[in-house]
Every structure is written in C-alpha cells, then in structure tokens.
PDB file of C-alpha atoms in Angstrom:
ATOM      1  CA  MET V   1      31.409 -28.635 -10.554  1.00 40.00           C
ATOM      2  CA  PHE V   2      28.374 -26.488  -9.642  1.00 36.00           C
ATOM      3  CA  GLU V   3      25.457 -27.868  -7.729  1.00 43.00           C
ATOM      4  CA  LEU V   4      22.005 -26.337  -8.096  1.00 40.00           C
ATOM      5  CA  THR V   5      19.889 -26.140  -4.984  1.00 40.00           C
ATOM      6  CA  GLU V   6      16.356 -24.937  -4.492  1.00 43.00           C
ATOM      7  CA  PRO V   7      15.613 -22.371  -1.777  1.00 40.00           C
ATOM      8  CA  LYS V   8      14.274 -23.882   1.429  1.00 44.00           C
ATOM      9  CA  MET V   9      10.601 -23.239   2.112  1.00 40.00           C
ATOM     10  CA  THR V  10      11.508 -21.360   5.306  1.00 41.00           C
ATOM     11  CA  GLU V  11      13.707 -18.887   3.412  1.00 44.00           C
ATOM     12  CA  LYS V  12      12.069 -15.706   2.185  1.00 46.00           C
ATOM     13  CA  VAL V  13      12.685 -15.017  -1.464  1.00 46.00           C
ATOM     14  CA  PRO V  14      12.184 -11.255  -1.969  1.00 51.00           C
ATOM     15  CA  SER V  15      10.278 -10.088  -4.982  1.00 53.00           C
ATOM     16  CA  LEU V  16      12.466  -8.613  -7.693  1.00 57.00           C
ATOM     17  CA  VAL V  17       9.630  -6.580  -9.204  1.00 75.00           C
ATOM     18  CA  GLN V  18      10.389  -2.856  -9.206  1.00 86.00           C
ATOM     19  CA  PRO V  19       7.677  -0.306 -10.048  1.00 91.00           C
ATOM     20  CA  LEU V  20       9.605   1.255 -12.933  1.00 88.00           C
ATOM     21  CA  GLN V  21       9.867  -2.141 -14.645  1.00 86.00           C
ATOM     22  CA  LEU V  22       6.094  -2.120 -15.095  1.00 83.00           C
ATOM     23  CA  LEU V  23       6.096   1.102 -17.124  1.00 82.00           C
ATOM     24  CA  VAL V  24       6.504   1.431 -20.877  1.00 78.00           C
ATOM     25  CA  GLY V  25      10.222   1.230 -21.575  1.00 80.00           C
ATOM     26  CA  GLU V  26      10.823  -0.160 -18.066  1.00 81.00           C
ATOM     27  CA  GLY V  27      11.144   3.330 -16.609  1.00 79.00           C
ATOM     28  CA  LYS V  28      14.015   4.384 -18.848  1.00 81.00           C
ATOM     29  CA  ASN V  29      11.935   7.142 -20.457  1.00 82.00           C
ATOM     30  CA  ALA V  30      11.443  10.064 -18.047  1.00 84.00           C
ATOM     31  CA  LYS V  31       8.250  11.045 -19.892  1.00 85.00           C
ATOM     32  CA  TYR V  32       6.491   7.825 -18.887  1.00 85.00           C
ATOM     33  CA  VAL V  33       7.838   7.935 -15.338  1.00 89.00           C
ATOM     34  CA  LYS V  34       6.566  11.477 -14.812  1.00 90.00           C
ATOM     35  CA  ALA V  35       3.197  10.684 -16.445  1.00 93.00           C
ATOM     36  CA  CYS V  36       2.512   7.652 -14.249  1.00 94.00           C
ATOM     37  CA  THR V  37      -0.403   8.400 -11.925  1.00 96.00           C
ATOM     38  CA  GLU V  38      -1.675   4.845 -11.285  1.00 96.00           C
ATOM     39  CA  LEU V  39       0.193   1.601 -10.713  1.00 96.00           C
ATOM     40  CA  PHE V  40      -0.988  -1.940 -10.001  1.00 96.00           C
ATOM     41  CA  MET V  41       1.467  -4.121  -8.106  1.00 95.00           C
ATOM     42  CA  GLY V  42      -0.936  -6.583  -6.511  1.00 95.00           C
ATOM     43  CA  ASN V  43      -0.119 -10.283  -6.245  1.00 95.00           C
ATOM     44  CA  GLN V  44       3.636  -9.768  -6.721  1.00 93.00           C
ATOM     45  CA  GLY V  45       4.937 -11.284  -3.482  1.00 94.00           C
ATOM     46  CA  LEU V  46       6.259  -7.893  -2.364  1.00 95.00           C
ATOM     47  CA  GLU V  47       7.785  -7.743   1.102  1.00 95.00           C
ATOM     48  CA  ALA V  48       8.788  -4.075   0.885  1.00 94.00           C
ATOM     49  CA  LEU V  49       7.928  -0.999  -1.176  1.00 95.00           C
ATOM     50  CA  GLU V  50      11.065   0.141  -2.975  1.00 93.00           C
ATOM     51  CA  GLY V  51      11.851   2.159  -6.090  1.00 93.00           C
ATOM     52  CA  PHE V  52       8.929   4.605  -5.966  1.00 95.00           C
ATOM     53  CA  GLU V  53      11.053   7.764  -5.565  1.00 94.00           C
ATOM     54  CA  LYS V  54      10.845   8.824  -9.233  1.00 94.00           C
ATOM     55  CA  LEU V  55       7.064   8.329  -9.421  1.00 95.00           C
ATOM     56  CA  VAL V  56       6.321  11.746  -7.914  1.00 95.00           C
ATOM     57  CA  ASN V  57       2.932  12.078  -9.670  1.00 96.00           C
ATOM     58  CA  LEU V  58       1.618   8.733  -8.441  1.00 97.00           C
ATOM     59  CA  GLU V  59      -1.969   9.175  -7.210  1.00 98.00           C
ATOM     60  CA  ALA V  60      -3.272   5.602  -7.002  1.00 98.00           C
ATOM     61  CA  LEU V  61      -1.434   2.447  -5.963  1.00 98.00           C
ATOM     62  CA  TRP V  62      -2.607  -1.136  -5.633  1.00 98.00           C
ATOM     63  CA  VAL V  63      -0.273  -3.294  -3.538  1.00 97.00           C
ATOM     64  CA  ASN V  64      -2.921  -5.728  -2.373  1.00 97.00           C
ATOM     65  CA  ASN V  65      -2.314  -9.440  -1.845  1.00 97.00           C
ATOM     66  CA  ASN V  66       1.392  -9.188  -1.059  1.00 97.00           C
ATOM     67  CA  ASN V  67       3.507  -9.780   2.062  1.00 96.00           C
ATOM     68  CA  LEU V  68       3.955  -6.180   3.196  1.00 96.00           C
ATOM     69  CA  GLU V  69       4.404  -5.585   6.913  1.00 95.00           C
ATOM     70  CA  SER V  70       4.429  -1.783   6.715  1.00 94.00           C
ATOM     71  CA  ILE V  71       3.727   1.151   4.416  1.00 95.00           C
ATOM     72  CA  ASN V  72       7.224   2.544   3.907  1.00 95.00           C
ATOM     73  CA  GLY V  73       9.189   3.672   0.871  1.00 95.00           C
ATOM     74  CA  LEU V  74       6.506   6.033  -0.432  1.00 96.00           C
ATOM     75  CA  ASN V  75       7.566   9.313   1.194  1.00 96.00           C
ATOM     76  CA  SER V  76       8.086  11.037  -2.177  1.00 95.00           C
ATOM     77  CA  ASN V  77       4.572  10.122  -3.353  1.00 97.00           C
ATOM     78  CA  VAL V  78       2.828  13.049  -1.670  1.00 96.00           C
ATOM     79  CA  ARG V  79       0.068  13.191  -4.322  1.00 97.00           C
ATOM     80  CA  MET V  80      -1.268   9.774  -3.314  1.00 98.00           C
ATOM     81  CA  GLN V  81      -5.069   9.757  -3.202  1.00 98.00           C
ATOM     82  CA  VAL V  82      -5.883   6.045  -3.430  1.00 98.00           C
ATOM     83  CA  LEU V  83      -4.060   3.221  -1.668  1.00 98.00           C
ATOM     84  CA  HIS V  84      -5.232  -0.378  -1.771  1.00 98.00           C
ATOM     85  CA  ALA V  85      -3.047  -2.443   0.541  1.00 97.00           C
ATOM     86  CA  GLU V  86      -5.554  -5.079   1.621  1.00 97.00           C
ATOM     87  CA  ASN V  87      -4.546  -8.684   2.283  1.00 97.00           C
ATOM     88  CA  ASN V  88      -1.016  -8.053   3.529  1.00 97.00           C
ATOM     89  CA  LYS V  89       0.628  -8.337   6.964  1.00 96.00           C
ATOM     90  CA  ILE V  90       0.521  -4.647   7.909  1.00 95.00           C
ATOM     91  CA  CYS V  91       0.199  -4.116  11.662  1.00 91.00           C
ATOM     92  CA  SER V  92       0.863  -0.365  12.014  1.00 87.00           C
ATOM     93  CA  LEU V  93       0.152   2.891  10.202  1.00 89.00           C
ATOM     94  CA  LYS V  94       3.609   4.282  10.934  1.00 88.00           C
ATOM     95  CA  GLY V  95       5.670   5.201   7.894  1.00 90.00           C
ATOM     96  CA  SER V  96       4.808   6.842   4.593  1.00 94.00           C
ATOM     97  CA  LEU V  97       1.077   7.153   5.236  1.00 92.00           C
ATOM     98  CA  ALA V  98       1.650  10.447   7.084  1.00 90.00           C
ATOM     99  CA  HIS V  99       2.868  12.023   3.814  1.00 94.00           C
ATOM    100  CA  PHE V 100      -0.433  11.435   1.973  1.00 95.00           C
ATOM    101  CA  LYS V 101      -2.246  14.700   2.732  1.00 93.00           C
ATOM    102  CA  PHE V 102      -4.782  14.207  -0.093  1.00 95.00           C
ATOM    103  CA  LEU V 103      -5.657  10.590   0.646  1.00 96.00           C
ATOM    104  CA  ASP V 104      -9.224   9.878  -0.443  1.00 95.00           C
ATOM    105  CA  THR V 105      -9.416   6.074  -0.423  1.00 97.00           C
ATOM    106  CA  LEU V 106      -7.608   3.694   1.927  1.00 96.00           C
ATOM    107  CA  ASP V 107      -8.213  -0.030   2.038  1.00 97.00           C
ATOM    108  CA  LEU V 108      -6.215  -1.884   4.674  1.00 94.00           C
ATOM    109  CA  SER V 109      -8.674  -4.720   5.172  1.00 95.00           C
ATOM    110  CA  ASN V 110      -7.450  -8.188   6.095  1.00 95.00           C
ATOM    111  CA  ASN V 111      -4.140  -7.090   7.559  1.00 94.00           C
ATOM    112  CA  GLN V 112      -2.828  -7.506  11.102  1.00 92.00           C
ATOM    113  CA  LEU V 113      -3.815  -4.063  12.362  1.00 89.00           C
ATOM    114  CA  ARG V 114      -4.100  -3.625  16.112  1.00 84.00           C
ATOM    115  CA  ASN V 115      -5.954  -1.139  18.320  1.00 79.00           C
ATOM    116  CA  LEU V 116      -8.613  -0.039  15.818  1.00 74.00           C
ATOM    117  CA  PRO V 117      -9.970   2.884  17.915  1.00 78.00           C
ATOM    118  CA  LYS V 118      -6.465   4.396  18.080  1.00 80.00           C
ATOM    119  CA  LEU V 119      -6.003   3.855  14.331  1.00 82.00           C
ATOM    120  CA  ALA V 120      -9.334   5.537  13.610  1.00 76.00           C
ATOM    121  CA  ALA V 121      -8.290   8.566  15.649  1.00 78.00           C
ATOM    122  CA  HIS V 122      -5.009   8.734  13.728  1.00 80.00           C
ATOM    123  CA  LEU V 123      -6.826   8.513  10.397  1.00 85.00           C
ATOM    124  CA  ALA V 124      -9.203  11.341  11.355  1.00 84.00           C
ATOM    125  CA  LYS V 125      -6.349  13.698  10.400  1.00 86.00           C
ATOM    126  CA  PHE V 126      -6.945  12.900   6.729  1.00 91.00           C
ATOM    127  CA  LEU V 127      -9.375  15.633   5.718  1.00 92.00           C
ATOM    128  CA  PHE V 128     -10.147  14.240   2.244  1.00 94.00           C
ATOM    129  CA  LEU V 129     -10.648  10.608   3.255  1.00 93.00           C
ATOM    130  CA  SER V 130     -13.977   9.420   1.856  1.00 93.00           C
ATOM    131  CA  PHE V 131     -13.473   5.632   1.938  1.00 93.00           C
ATOM    132  CA  LEU V 132     -11.727   3.678   4.672  1.00 90.00           C
ATOM    133  CA  ASN V 133     -11.791  -0.076   5.116  1.00 91.00           C
ATOM    134  CA  LEU V 134     -10.027  -1.548   8.147  1.00 86.00           C
ATOM    135  CA  LYS V 135     -11.862  -4.869   8.191  1.00 87.00           C
ATOM    136  CA  VAL V 136     -10.051  -7.360  10.393  1.00 76.00           C
ATOM    137  CA  LYS V 137     -11.559 -10.848  10.357  1.00 65.00           C
ATOM    138  CA  ALA V 138     -14.631 -10.495  12.633  1.00 53.00           C
ATOM    139  CA  VAL V 139     -14.545  -6.717  13.077  1.00 53.00           C
ATOM    140  CA  ALA V 140     -15.098  -4.097  10.414  1.00 53.00           C
ATOM    141  CA  LEU V 141     -14.699  -0.333  10.692  1.00 56.00           C
ATOM    142  CA  TRP V 142     -15.915   2.028   7.994  1.00 58.00           C
ATOM    143  CA  LEU V 143     -15.711   5.791   8.039  1.00 57.00           C
ATOM    144  CA  ILE V 144     -18.434   7.806   6.359  1.00 57.00           C
ATOM    145  CA  PRO V 145     -17.038  11.376   6.389  1.00 59.00           C
ATOM    146  CA  SER V 146     -20.015  13.114   4.822  1.00 56.00           C
ATOM    147  CA  THR V 147     -22.047  12.270   7.925  1.00 52.00           C
ATOM    148  CA  ASN V 148     -19.127  12.220  10.384  1.00 51.00           C
ATOM    149  CA  THR V 149     -20.244   8.707  11.270  1.00 50.00           C
ATOM    150  CA  THR V 150     -18.072   5.729  12.086  1.00 52.00           C
ATOM    151  CA  LEU V 151     -19.676   2.331  11.738  1.00 52.00           C
ATOM    152  CA  LEU V 152     -18.297  -0.546  13.775  1.00 50.00           C
ATOM    153  CA  LYS V 153     -19.644  -3.947  12.849  1.00 50.00           C
ATOM    154  CA  CYS V 154     -18.827  -7.046  14.909  1.00 40.00           C
TER     155      CYS V 154
END
C-alpha cells in the first residue's frame, strides 16, 4: 500500500517551470525559440535559472519575486539588455551578469546585496547602463549615466 505524504515546510520544493515551457508550442518549435526576445518568469518560485541556453536572442527577462540567490545560467544570453531580478535573495553580482555587454536596465532592488560601493564600481563597466536600481531596505543607489552622477539616498 502507498502512503501519500506532504512535503515538510522546511523542505525546499524547486520550481519545475522551464523557460521554454512558456513559449508557444512549449519550445518545441525552433522558430518560436529563436524569435523570443522577452520573457516574464516573475512569481514562479524559481530558485535557479536553468534552461535558457536555446534562447540566444533573449533581450529582456523578468525574474522578479522569486527565490534566486544568484544570477547564473544565463551565459548564452549575451544580447540581454533588460534584467528585472528585484525581490529575490541575490547577494552577489558574480555569475552570468558579466556576459551582458549591452545591459541597459538592471533592477536588483530588495535583494541581499552587500558592499554597495564595490558593486557600483563593478557595474561602472557596463557602458550602456541607463537604469540601475540597487535599493536595499533603507539605502537606495541610482546611477544616472547621462550626467555621470550616482545618487545615494539613506
């Protein structure tokens, strides 16, 4: 006899949502995979970014309101211009972010980022960055590239 049990609240149940499943035909048609330039995967309970390798033309990604601890798994998405990863558990910029040479918009607000001045210096390498939000609870940091001004609000 089989006994059904519910997962304990302390156990992490990984999200089974894969990016290709959200496309027309669930990613089985190469035409739709290649044509995908924007993808919304917010509020999915994601703990990791997986399955993005075939989305080589992806330019904008929303992965806000998940449980991500890092920005990894996006190394093949070199055309990325817009990344919304606010309201996660990200504490470092290590990972795939270095591959986004054309990044224009980055929202990492309400994460667990540490050492904001060091992060700002790292992000200065992004020549096309026009919007940056690193708001962390009581401290906010915005970059205004057109004036080469960084605003720090406490």
